[in-house]
Amino acid sequence: MKKTILYTLLALTICTNAFAQKDAQAKAILNQVSAKYKSYDLIKADFSFTLDNQQAGVKETQTGTLISKAKAGKYKVTLYSSATAKDVDKEIISDGKSQWTYLKKDKEVQVGDAGKGGDGLSNPSQIFTIYEKGYKYLYTGEQKIAGKAYQAIDLTPENEKASIFKVRLLVDKAKKQIYSALLFDKNGNKYNYVVKSFTPNAPVADSTFGWDAKAHPGVEVVDLR
């Protein structure tokens, strides 16, 4: 009996040490990603976004463009109507204080305070920083996609009531950049963001990060603040 208890304790110790090592490895990888991302004044990225719910028989893919000034909290996200078309479906714009959500089909723009999204990704601008707050992380190994090596890290929210119960990040091992973020929610939805291109310090006017009412005539403004 004593031997059984001893072996059990030994096994638990080994498992605990293994998980601690993986956590440390995940933290080291994410610190490198964060440092590199924050070294840029501005980034521009093209991405794809897929909503998948097998139980509901739903699978939809859109493409989009993200422009972000992380240090200033400014961003502009443009989602297109389909995976191939470049017709604007939705825009999310923030100057660091306010956020405008433009729904083209509804001819409506919703105005709110910046940074008041729910858990998970309230918008794709958070894809590069989602791991920084409110999550535990675990390194789960390397994967190869089209000959490139990616480091897989699973995030679990510290808030057990959060609707997103897991996020799986793939980090480009060579570039130290987030390649994809796969979010799992409790309703059976999976949201997958995949970065298709990444351009640091692209020349972008500061007016990009504000709502231009003159360029959107006939659009109703709904103030949610």
JSON list of C-alpha atoms in Angstrom, two decimals:
[
{"chain": "A", "resi": 1, "resn": "MET", "atom": "CA", "xyz": [0.00, 0.00, 0.00]},
{"chain": "A", "resi": 2, "resn": "LYS", "atom": "CA", "xyz": [2.81, 2.39, 0.96]},
{"chain": "A", "resi": 3, "resn": "LYS", "atom": "CA", "xyz": [4.60, 1.61, -2.32]},
{"chain": "A", "resi": 4, "resn": "THR", "atom": "CA", "xyz": [1.42, 2.38, -4.27]},
{"chain": "A", "resi": 5, "resn": "ILE", "atom": "CA", "xyz": [1.07, 5.75, -2.54]},
{"chain": "A", "resi": 6, "resn": "LEU", "atom": "CA", "xyz": [4.76, 6.49, -3.13]},
{"chain": "A", "resi": 7, "resn": "TYR", "atom": "CA", "xyz": [4.52, 5.66, -6.85]},
{"chain": "A", "resi": 8, "resn": "THR", "atom": "CA", "xyz": [1.38, 7.78, -7.16]},
{"chain": "A", "resi": 9, "resn": "LEU", "atom": "CA", "xyz": [3.06, 10.76, -5.52]},
{"chain": "A", "resi": 10, "resn": "LEU", "atom": "CA", "xyz": [6.12, 10.27, -7.72]},
{"chain": "A", "resi": 11, "resn": "ALA", "atom": "CA", "xyz": [3.97, 10.16, -10.86]},
{"chain": "A", "resi": 12, "resn": "LEU", "atom": "CA", "xyz": [2.10, 13.30, -9.81]},
{"chain": "A", "resi": 13, "resn": "THR", "atom": "CA", "xyz": [5.40, 15.08, -9.16]},
{"chain": "A", "resi": 14, "resn": "ILE", "atom": "CA", "xyz": [6.73, 14.13, -12.59]},
{"chain": "A", "resi": 15, "resn": "CYS", "atom": "CA", "xyz": [3.49, 15.28, -14.28]},
{"chain": "A", "resi": 16, "resn": "THR", "atom": "CA", "xyz": [3.50, 18.56, -12.33]},
{"chain": "A", "resi": 17, "resn": "ASN", "atom": "CA", "xyz": [7.11, 19.23, -13.31]},
{"chain": "A", "resi": 18, "resn": "ALA", "atom": "CA", "xyz": [6.35, 18.42, -16.94]},
{"chain": "A", "resi": 19, "resn": "PHE", "atom": "CA", "xyz": [3.40, 20.82, -17.02]},
{"chain": "A", "resi": 20, "resn": "ALA", "atom": "CA", "xyz": [5.46, 23.52, -15.29]},
{"chain": "A", "resi": 21, "resn": "GLN", "atom": "CA", "xyz": [8.17, 23.13, -17.93]},
{"chain": "A", "resi": 22, "resn": "LYS", "atom": "CA", "xyz": [5.63, 23.37, -20.72]},
{"chain": "A", "resi": 23, "resn": "ASP", "atom": "CA", "xyz": [4.07, 26.46, -19.12]},
{"chain": "A", "resi": 24, "resn": "ALA", "atom": "CA", "xyz": [7.51, 28.06, -18.88]},
{"chain": "A", "resi": 25, "resn": "GLN", "atom": "CA", "xyz": [8.16, 27.21, -22.52]},
{"chain": "A", "resi": 26, "resn": "ALA", "atom": "CA", "xyz": [4.82, 28.68, -23.58]},
{"chain": "A", "resi": 27, "resn": "LYS", "atom": "CA", "xyz": [5.56, 31.85, -21.62]},
{"chain": "A", "resi": 28, "resn": "ALA", "atom": "CA", "xyz": [9.00, 32.19, -23.21]},
{"chain": "A", "resi": 29, "resn": "ILE", "atom": "CA", "xyz": [7.52, 31.82, -26.72]},
{"chain": "A", "resi": 30, "resn": "LEU", "atom": "CA", "xyz": [4.72, 34.29, -26.04]},
{"chain": "A", "resi": 31, "resn": "ASN", "atom": "CA", "xyz": [7.16, 36.81, -24.53]},
{"chain": "A", "resi": 32, "resn": "GLN", "atom": "CA", "xyz": [9.16, 36.69, -27.76]},
{"chain": "A", "resi": 33, "resn": "VAL", "atom": "CA", "xyz": [6.00, 37.18, -29.81]},
{"chain": "A", "resi": 34, "resn": "SER", "atom": "CA", "xyz": [4.88, 40.10, -27.65]},
{"chain": "A", "resi": 35, "resn": "ALA", "atom": "CA", "xyz": [8.29, 41.82, -27.73]},
{"chain": "A", "resi": 36, "resn": "LYS", "atom": "CA", "xyz": [8.48, 41.59, -31.51]},
{"chain": "A", "resi": 37, "resn": "TYR", "atom": "CA", "xyz": [4.90, 42.79, -32.03]},
{"chain": "A", "resi": 38, "resn": "LYS", "atom": "CA", "xyz": [5.39, 45.76, -29.70]},
{"chain": "A", "resi": 39, "resn": "SER", "atom": "CA", "xyz": [8.63, 46.74, -31.47]},
{"chain": "A", "resi": 40, "resn": "TYR", "atom": "CA", "xyz": [6.57, 47.84, -34.47]},
{"chain": "A", "resi": 41, "resn": "ASP", "atom": "CA", "xyz": [4.85, 51.22, -34.58]},
{"chain": "A", "resi": 42, "resn": "LEU", "atom": "CA", "xyz": [2.16, 49.82, -36.87]},
{"chain": "A", "resi": 43, "resn": "ILE", "atom": "CA", "xyz": [1.27, 46.51, -38.48]},
{"chain": "A", "resi": 44, "resn": "LYS", "atom": "CA", "xyz": [-0.94, 45.59, -41.41]},
{"chain": "A", "resi": 45, "resn": "ALA", "atom": "CA", "xyz": [-2.16, 42.01, -41.83]},
{"chain": "A", "resi": 46, "resn": "ASP", "atom": "CA", "xyz": [-4.49, 40.20, -44.20]},
{"chain": "A", "resi": 47, "resn": "PHE", "atom": "CA", "xyz": [-6.33, 37.28, -42.63]},
{"chain": "A", "resi": 48, "resn": "SER", "atom": "CA", "xyz": [-9.10, 34.75, -43.15]},
{"chain": "A", "resi": 49, "resn": "PHE", "atom": "CA", "xyz": [-11.88, 34.15, -40.64]},
{"chain": "A", "resi": 50, "resn": "THR", "atom": "CA", "xyz": [-13.90, 30.93, -40.50]},
{"chain": "A", "resi": 51, "resn": "LEU", "atom": "CA", "xyz": [-16.96, 30.27, -38.35]},
{"chain": "A", "resi": 52, "resn": "ASP", "atom": "CA", "xyz": [-17.55, 26.53, -37.99]},
{"chain": "A", "resi": 53, "resn": "ASN", "atom": "CA", "xyz": [-20.38, 24.80, -36.11]},
{"chain": "A", "resi": 54, "resn": "GLN", "atom": "CA", "xyz": [-20.70, 21.17, -37.16]},
{"chain": "A", "resi": 55, "resn": "GLN", "atom": "CA", "xyz": [-23.85, 20.55, -35.08]},
{"chain": "A", "resi": 56, "resn": "ALA", "atom": "CA", "xyz": [-25.66, 23.43, -36.77]},
{"chain": "A", "resi": 57, "resn": "GLY", "atom": "CA", "xyz": [-24.24, 22.61, -40.19]},
{"chain": "A", "resi": 58, "resn": "VAL", "atom": "CA", "xyz": [-22.66, 26.05, -40.48]},
{"chain": "A", "resi": 59, "resn": "LYS", "atom": "CA", "xyz": [-19.28, 26.83, -42.03]},
{"chain": "A", "resi": 60, "resn": "GLU", "atom": "CA", "xyz": [-18.61, 30.31, -43.36]},
{"chain": "A", "resi": 61, "resn": "THR", "atom": "CA", "xyz": [-15.34, 31.94, -44.36]},
{"chain": "A", "resi": 62, "resn": "GLN", "atom": "CA", "xyz": [-14.54, 35.62, -44.82]},
{"chain": "A", "resi": 63, "resn": "THR", "atom": "CA", "xyz": [-11.34, 37.50, -45.52]},
{"chain": "A", "resi": 64, "resn": "GLY", "atom": "CA", "xyz": [-10.26, 40.68, -43.85]},
{"chain": "A", "resi": 65, "resn": "THR", "atom": "CA", "xyz": [-7.58, 43.29, -43.31]},
{"chain": "A", "resi": 66, "resn": "LEU", "atom": "CA", "xyz": [-6.26, 44.54, -39.99]},
{"chain": "A", "resi": 67, "resn": "ILE", "atom": "CA", "xyz": [-4.32, 47.77, -39.44]},
{"chain": "A", "resi": 68, "resn": "SER", "atom": "CA", "xyz": [-3.14, 48.29, -35.87]},
{"chain": "A", "resi": 69, "resn": "LYS", "atom": "CA", "xyz": [-1.09, 50.74, -33.80]},
{"chain": "A", "resi": 70, "resn": "ALA", "atom": "CA", "xyz": [-0.77, 48.65, -30.65]},
{"chain": "A", "resi": 71, "resn": "LYS", "atom": "CA", "xyz": [0.99, 51.26, -28.51]},
{"chain": "A", "resi": 72, "resn": "ALA", "atom": "CA", "xyz": [-1.77, 53.81, -29.14]},
{"chain": "A", "resi": 73, "resn": "GLY", "atom": "CA", "xyz": [-4.61, 51.29, -28.97]},
{"chain": "A", "resi": 74, "resn": "LYS", "atom": "CA", "xyz": [-5.72, 52.27, -32.48]},
{"chain": "A", "resi": 75, "resn": "TYR", "atom": "CA", "xyz": [-6.95, 49.83, -35.11]},
{"chain": "A", "resi": 76, "resn": "LYS", "atom": "CA", "xyz": [-9.10, 49.34, -38.17]},
{"chain": "A", "resi": 77, "resn": "VAL", "atom": "CA", "xyz": [-10.52, 45.95, -39.11]},
{"chain": "A", "resi": 78, "resn": "THR", "atom": "CA", "xyz": [-12.25, 45.43, -42.45]},
{"chain": "A", "resi": 79, "resn": "LEU", "atom": "CA", "xyz": [-14.21, 42.23, -43.07]},
{"chain": "A", "resi": 80, "resn": "TYR", "atom": "CA", "xyz": [-15.25, 41.42, -46.63]},
{"chain": "A", "resi": 81, "resn": "SER", "atom": "CA", "xyz": [-18.52, 39.79, -47.68]},
{"chain": "A", "resi": 82, "resn": "SER", "atom": "CA", "xyz": [-16.96, 36.47, -48.69]},
{"chain": "A", "resi": 83, "resn": "ALA", "atom": "CA", "xyz": [-13.67, 34.61, -48.91]},
{"chain": "A", "resi": 84, "resn": "THR", "atom": "CA", "xyz": [-13.09, 35.92, -52.45]},
{"chain": "A", "resi": 85, "resn": "ALA", "atom": "CA", "xyz": [-15.02, 39.18, -52.84]},
{"chain": "A", "resi": 86, "resn": "LYS", "atom": "CA", "xyz": [-13.54, 42.50, -51.69]},
{"chain": "A", "resi": 87, "resn": "ASP", "atom": "CA", "xyz": [-16.90, 44.13, -50.97]},
{"chain": "A", "resi": 88, "resn": "VAL", "atom": "CA", "xyz": [-16.91, 45.54, -47.44]},
{"chain": "A", "resi": 89, "resn": "ASP", "atom": "CA", "xyz": [-19.26, 43.72, -45.07]},
{"chain": "A", "resi": 90, "resn": "LYS", "atom": "CA", "xyz": [-18.21, 45.20, -41.73]},
{"chain": "A", "resi": 91, "resn": "GLU", "atom": "CA", "xyz": [-15.63, 47.60, -40.31]},
{"chain": "A", "resi": 92, "resn": "ILE", "atom": "CA", "xyz": [-14.42, 48.02, -36.72]},
{"chain": "A", "resi": 93, "resn": "ILE", "atom": "CA", "xyz": [-12.48, 51.22, -36.12]},
{"chain": "A", "resi": 94, "resn": "SER", "atom": "CA", "xyz": [-10.95, 52.66, -32.96]},
{"chain": "A", "resi": 95, "resn": "ASP", "atom": "CA", "xyz": [-8.93, 55.77, -32.15]},
{"chain": "A", "resi": 96, "resn": "GLY", "atom": "CA", "xyz": [-8.07, 54.36, -28.73]},
{"chain": "A", "resi": 97, "resn": "LYS", "atom": "CA", "xyz": [-11.01, 56.07, -27.01]},
{"chain": "A", "resi": 98, "resn": "SER", "atom": "CA", "xyz": [-14.08, 55.28, -29.09]},
{"chain": "A", "resi": 99, "resn": "GLN", "atom": "CA", "xyz": [-14.97, 52.30, -31.28]},
{"chain": "A", "resi": 100, "resn": "TRP", "atom": "CA", "xyz": [-17.13, 52.44, -34.40]},
{"chain": "A", "resi": 101, "resn": "THR", "atom": "CA", "xyz": [-18.71, 49.26, -35.76]},
{"chain": "A", "resi": 102, "resn": "TYR", "atom": "CA", "xyz": [-19.95, 49.83, -39.29]},
{"chain": "A", "resi": 103, "resn": "LEU", "atom": "CA", "xyz": [-22.51, 47.37, -40.67]},
{"chain": "A", "resi": 104, "resn": "LYS", "atom": "CA", "xyz": [-22.69, 48.17, -44.37]},
{"chain": "A", "resi": 105, "resn": "LYS", "atom": "CA", "xyz": [-25.75, 46.04, -45.17]},
{"chain": "A", "resi": 106, "resn": "ASP", "atom": "CA", "xyz": [-27.75, 47.72, -42.39]},
{"chain": "A", "resi": 107, "resn": "LYS", "atom": "CA", "xyz": [-26.42, 51.21, -43.23]},
{"chain": "A", "resi": 108, "resn": "GLU", "atom": "CA", "xyz": [-25.64, 51.62, -39.53]},
{"chain": "A", "resi": 109, "resn": "VAL", "atom": "CA", "xyz": [-22.62, 52.48, -37.42]},
{"chain": "A", "resi": 110, "resn": "GLN", "atom": "CA", "xyz": [-22.61, 51.65, -33.70]},
{"chain": "A", "resi": 111, "resn": "VAL", "atom": "CA", "xyz": [-20.48, 53.84, -31.44]},
{"chain": "A", "resi": 112, "resn": "GLY", "atom": "CA", "xyz": [-19.12, 52.59, -28.12]},
{"chain": "A", "resi": 113, "resn": "ASP", "atom": "CA", "xyz": [-16.18, 52.99, -25.78]},
{"chain": "A", "resi": 114, "resn": "ALA", "atom": "CA", "xyz": [-12.97, 51.28, -26.88]},
{"chain": "A", "resi": 115, "resn": "GLY", "atom": "CA", "xyz": [-11.84, 48.18, -25.03]},
{"chain": "A", "resi": 116, "resn": "LYS", "atom": "CA", "xyz": [-15.25, 47.05, -23.76]},
{"chain": "A", "resi": 117, "resn": "GLY", "atom": "CA", "xyz": [-15.53, 43.79, -25.68]},
{"chain": "A", "resi": 118, "resn": "GLY", "atom": "CA", "xyz": [-16.46, 40.49, -24.07]},
{"chain": "A", "resi": 119, "resn": "ASP", "atom": "CA", "xyz": [-14.18, 37.52, -23.50]},
{"chain": "A", "resi": 120, "resn": "GLY", "atom": "CA", "xyz": [-12.27, 36.07, -26.42]},
{"chain": "A", "resi": 121, "resn": "LEU", "atom": "CA", "xyz": [-11.80, 38.18, -29.54]},
{"chain": "A", "resi": 122, "resn": "SER", "atom": "CA", "xyz": [-14.26, 41.05, -29.62]},
{"chain": "A", "resi": 123, "resn": "ASN", "atom": "CA", "xyz": [-12.49, 41.98, -32.85]},
{"chain": "A", "resi": 124, "resn": "PRO", "atom": "CA", "xyz": [-9.57, 40.56, -34.87]},
{"chain": "A", "resi": 125, "resn": "SER", "atom": "CA", "xyz": [-7.19, 43.32, -33.75]},
{"chain": "A", "resi": 126, "resn": "GLN", "atom": "CA", "xyz": [-6.71, 41.27, -30.56]},
{"chain": "A", "resi": 127, "resn": "ILE", "atom": "CA", "xyz": [-5.30, 38.25, -32.37]},
{"chain": "A", "resi": 128, "resn": "PHE", "atom": "CA", "xyz": [-1.73, 39.29, -31.54]},
{"chain": "A", "resi": 129, "resn": "THR", "atom": "CA", "xyz": [-2.34, 40.13, -27.88]},
{"chain": "A", "resi": 130, "resn": "ILE", "atom": "CA", "xyz": [-5.15, 37.83, -26.69]},
{"chain": "A", "resi": 131, "resn": "TYR", "atom": "CA", "xyz": [-2.77, 35.80, -24.51]},
{"chain": "A", "resi": 132, "resn": "GLU", "atom": "CA", "xyz": [-1.55, 38.79, -22.50]},
{"chain": "A", "resi": 133, "resn": "LYS", "atom": "CA", "xyz": [-4.40, 38.99, -20.00]},
{"chain": "A", "resi": 134, "resn": "GLY", "atom": "CA", "xyz": [-6.84, 36.57, -18.39]},
{"chain": "A", "resi": 135, "resn": "TYR", "atom": "CA", "xyz": [-5.47, 33.29, -19.72]},
{"chain": "A", "resi": 136, "resn": "LYS", "atom": "CA", "xyz": [-3.37, 30.35, -18.57]},
{"chain": "A", "resi": 137, "resn": "TYR", "atom": "CA", "xyz": [-1.21, 28.81, -21.27]},
{"chain": "A", "resi": 138, "resn": "LEU", "atom": "CA", "xyz": [0.34, 25.47, -22.13]},
{"chain": "A", "resi": 139, "resn": "TYR", "atom": "CA", "xyz": [2.83, 24.56, -24.86]},
{"chain": "A", "resi": 140, "resn": "THR", "atom": "CA", "xyz": [1.60, 21.45, -26.68]},
{"chain": "A", "resi": 141, "resn": "GLY", "atom": "CA", "xyz": [4.34, 20.84, -29.27]},
{"chain": "A", "resi": 142, "resn": "GLU", "atom": "CA", "xyz": [5.29, 21.63, -32.84]},
{"chain": "A", "resi": 143, "resn": "GLN", "atom": "CA", "xyz": [3.25, 21.27, -36.00]},
{"chain": "A", "resi": 144, "resn": "LYS", "atom": "CA", "xyz": [4.28, 21.48, -39.62]},
{"chain": "A", "resi": 145, "resn": "ILE", "atom": "CA", "xyz": [2.12, 23.16, -42.23]},
{"chain": "A", "resi": 146, "resn": "ALA", "atom": "CA", "xyz": [3.35, 23.37, -45.83]},
{"chain": "A", "resi": 147, "resn": "GLY", "atom": "CA", "xyz": [6.88, 22.66, -44.62]},
{"chain": "A", "resi": 148, "resn": "LYS", "atom": "CA", "xyz": [6.91, 25.44, -41.99]},
{"chain": "A", "resi": 149, "resn": "ALA", "atom": "CA", "xyz": [7.28, 24.80, -38.26]},
{"chain": "A", "resi": 150, "resn": "TYR", "atom": "CA", "xyz": [4.66, 26.21, -35.88]},
{"chain": "A", "resi": 151, "resn": "GLN", "atom": "CA", "xyz": [4.59, 26.09, -32.09]},
{"chain": "A", "resi": 152, "resn": "ALA", "atom": "CA", "xyz": [1.17, 25.20, -30.64]},
{"chain": "A", "resi": 153, "resn": "ILE", "atom": "CA", "xyz": [0.01, 26.82, -27.40]},
{"chain": "A", "resi": 154, "resn": "ASP", "atom": "CA", "xyz": [-3.37, 26.24, -25.73]},
{"chain": "A", "resi": 155, "resn": "LEU", "atom": "CA", "xyz": [-4.91, 29.05, -23.70]},
{"chain": "A", "resi": 156, "resn": "THR", "atom": "CA", "xyz": [-7.62, 28.52, -21.08]},
{"chain": "A", "resi": 157, "resn": "PRO", "atom": "CA", "xyz": [-9.45, 31.47, -19.50]},
{"chain": "A", "resi": 158, "resn": "GLU", "atom": "CA", "xyz": [-8.96, 32.18, -15.80]},
{"chain": "A", "resi": 159, "resn": "ASN", "atom": "CA", "xyz": [-12.66, 33.05, -15.69]},
{"chain": "A", "resi": 160, "resn": "GLU", "atom": "CA", "xyz": [-14.47, 29.71, -15.80]},
{"chain": "A", "resi": 161, "resn": "LYS", "atom": "CA", "xyz": [-17.73, 31.44, -16.80]},
{"chain": "A", "resi": 162, "resn": "ALA", "atom": "CA", "xyz": [-16.24, 32.82, -20.02]},
{"chain": "A", "resi": 163, "resn": "SER", "atom": "CA", "xyz": [-18.05, 31.68, -23.16]},
{"chain": "A", "resi": 164, "resn": "ILE", "atom": "CA", "xyz": [-14.71, 30.95, -24.87]},
{"chain": "A", "resi": 165, "resn": "PHE", "atom": "CA", "xyz": [-13.29, 27.93, -23.04]},
{"chain": "A", "resi": 166, "resn": "LYS", "atom": "CA", "xyz": [-10.13, 27.38, -25.12]},
{"chain": "A", "resi": 167, "resn": "VAL", "atom": "CA", "xyz": [-7.92, 29.21, -27.59]},
{"chain": "A", "resi": 168, "resn": "ARG", "atom": "CA", "xyz": [-5.33, 27.38, -29.66]},
{"chain": "A", "resi": 169, "resn": "LEU", "atom": "CA", "xyz": [-2.51, 29.56, -30.98]},
{"chain": "A", "resi": 170, "resn": "LEU", "atom": "CA", "xyz": [-0.04, 28.57, -33.68]},
{"chain": "A", "resi": 171, "resn": "VAL", "atom": "CA", "xyz": [3.17, 30.61, -33.61]},
{"chain": "A", "resi": 172, "resn": "ASP", "atom": "CA", "xyz": [5.49, 30.78, -36.60]},
{"chain": "A", "resi": 173, "resn": "LYS", "atom": "CA", "xyz": [8.69, 29.40, -35.07]},
{"chain": "A", "resi": 174, "resn": "ALA", "atom": "CA", "xyz": [11.06, 31.27, -37.37]},
{"chain": "A", "resi": 175, "resn": "LYS", "atom": "CA", "xyz": [9.26, 34.63, -37.47]},
{"chain": "A", "resi": 176, "resn": "LYS", "atom": "CA", "xyz": [8.03, 34.63, -33.83]},
{"chain": "A", "resi": 177, "resn": "GLN", "atom": "CA", "xyz": [4.60, 35.77, -35.02]},
{"chain": "A", "resi": 178, "resn": "ILE", "atom": "CA", "xyz": [1.07, 34.54, -34.40]},
{"chain": "A", "resi": 179, "resn": "TYR", "atom": "CA", "xyz": [0.00, 32.52, -37.44]},
{"chain": "A", "resi": 180, "resn": "SER", "atom": "CA", "xyz": [-3.47, 31.51, -36.30]},
{"chain": "A", "resi": 181, "resn": "ALA", "atom": "CA", "xyz": [-5.91, 31.64, -33.39]},
{"chain": "A", "resi": 182, "resn": "LEU", "atom": "CA", "xyz": [-8.64, 29.02, -33.06]},
{"chain": "A", "resi": 183, "resn": "LEU", "atom": "CA", "xyz": [-11.32, 29.84, -30.48]},
{"chain": "A", "resi": 184, "resn": "PHE", "atom": "CA", "xyz": [-13.75, 27.29, -29.05]},
{"chain": "A", "resi": 185, "resn": "ASP", "atom": "CA", "xyz": [-16.97, 28.48, -27.40]},
{"chain": "A", "resi": 186, "resn": "LYS", "atom": "CA", "xyz": [-19.51, 26.66, -25.25]},
{"chain": "A", "resi": 187, "resn": "ASN", "atom": "CA", "xyz": [-22.20, 26.87, -27.94]},
{"chain": "A", "resi": 188, "resn": "GLY", "atom": "CA", "xyz": [-20.22, 24.60, -30.25]},
{"chain": "A", "resi": 189, "resn": "ASN", "atom": "CA", "xyz": [-18.84, 27.40, -32.41]},
{"chain": "A", "resi": 190, "resn": "LYS", "atom": "CA", "xyz": [-15.23, 27.45, -33.55]},
{"chain": "A", "resi": 191, "resn": "TYR", "atom": "CA", "xyz": [-13.73, 30.71, -34.78]},
{"chain": "A", "resi": 192, "resn": "ASN", "atom": "CA", "xyz": [-10.49, 30.41, -36.73]},
{"chain": "A", "resi": 193, "resn": "TYR", "atom": "CA", "xyz": [-8.35, 33.42, -37.63]},
{"chain": "A", "resi": 194, "resn": "VAL", "atom": "CA", "xyz": [-5.42, 32.71, -39.97]},
{"chain": "A", "resi": 195, "resn": "VAL", "atom": "CA", "xyz": [-2.87, 35.39, -40.89]},
{"chain": "A", "resi": 196, "resn": "LYS", "atom": "CA", "xyz": [-2.19, 35.39, -44.62]},
{"chain": "A", "resi": 197, "resn": "SER", "atom": "CA", "xyz": [0.27, 38.29, -44.80]},
{"chain": "A", "resi": 198, "resn": "PHE", "atom": "CA", "xyz": [1.99, 40.52, -42.25]},
{"chain": "A", "resi": 199, "resn": "THR", "atom": "CA", "xyz": [3.54, 43.92, -43.04]},
{"chain": "A", "resi": 200, "resn": "PRO", "atom": "CA", "xyz": [5.24, 45.90, -40.24]},
{"chain": "A", "resi": 201, "resn": "ASN", "atom": "CA", "xyz": [5.39, 49.70, -40.24]},
{"chain": "A", "resi": 202, "resn": "ALA", "atom": "CA", "xyz": [3.30, 50.19, -43.38]},
{"chain": "A", "resi": 203, "resn": "PRO", "atom": "CA", "xyz": [2.63, 53.87, -44.22]},
{"chain": "A", "resi": 204, "resn": "VAL", "atom": "CA", "xyz": [-0.92, 54.62, -42.99]},
{"chain": "A", "resi": 205, "resn": "ALA", "atom": "CA", "xyz": [-2.53, 58.01, -42.31]},
{"chain": "A", "resi": 206, "resn": "ASP", "atom": "CA", "xyz": [-3.72, 58.58, -38.74]},
{"chain": "A", "resi": 207, "resn": "SER", "atom": "CA", "xyz": [-7.17, 59.51, -40.10]},
{"chain": "A", "resi": 208, "resn": "THR", "atom": "CA", "xyz": [-7.58, 55.77, -40.84]},
{"chain": "A", "resi": 209, "resn": "PHE", "atom": "CA", "xyz": [-8.42, 55.26, -37.17]},
{"chain": "A", "resi": 210, "resn": "GLY", "atom": "CA", "xyz": [-11.50, 57.47, -37.03]},
{"chain": "A", "resi": 211, "resn": "TRP", "atom": "CA", "xyz": [-15.04, 57.45, -38.42]},
{"chain": "A", "resi": 212, "resn": "ASP", "atom": "CA", "xyz": [-15.46, 59.52, -41.60]},
{"chain": "A", "resi": 213, "resn": "ALA", "atom": "CA", "xyz": [-19.12, 60.52, -41.71]},
{"chain": "A", "resi": 214, "resn": "LYS", "atom": "CA", "xyz": [-18.73, 62.36, -45.03]},
{"chain": "A", "resi": 215, "resn": "ALA", "atom": "CA", "xyz": [-17.52, 59.17, -46.71]},
{"chain": "A", "resi": 216, "resn": "HIS", "atom": "CA", "xyz": [-20.61, 57.31, -45.44]},
{"chain": "A", "resi": 217, "resn": "PRO", "atom": "CA", "xyz": [-23.67, 59.39, -46.35]},
{"chain": "A", "resi": 218, "resn": "GLY", "atom": "CA", "xyz": [-27.03, 58.04, -45.24]},
{"chain": "A", "resi": 219, "resn": "VAL", "atom": "CA", "xyz": [-25.53, 55.83, -42.51]},
{"chain": "A", "resi": 220, "resn": "GLU", "atom": "CA", "xyz": [-27.44, 55.92, -39.22]},
{"chain": "A", "resi": 221, "resn": "VAL", "atom": "CA", "xyz": [-25.33, 56.55, -36.11]},
{"chain": "A", "resi": 222, "resn": "VAL", "atom": "CA", "xyz": [-26.36, 54.50, -33.05]},
{"chain": "A", "resi": 223, "resn": "ASP", "atom": "CA", "xyz": [-24.59, 55.73, -29.90]},
{"chain": "A", "resi": 224, "resn": "LEU", "atom": "CA", "xyz": [-24.31, 52.91, -27.34]},
{"chain": "A", "resi": 225, "resn": "ARG", "atom": "CA", "xyz": [-22.22, 54.81, -24.80]}
]
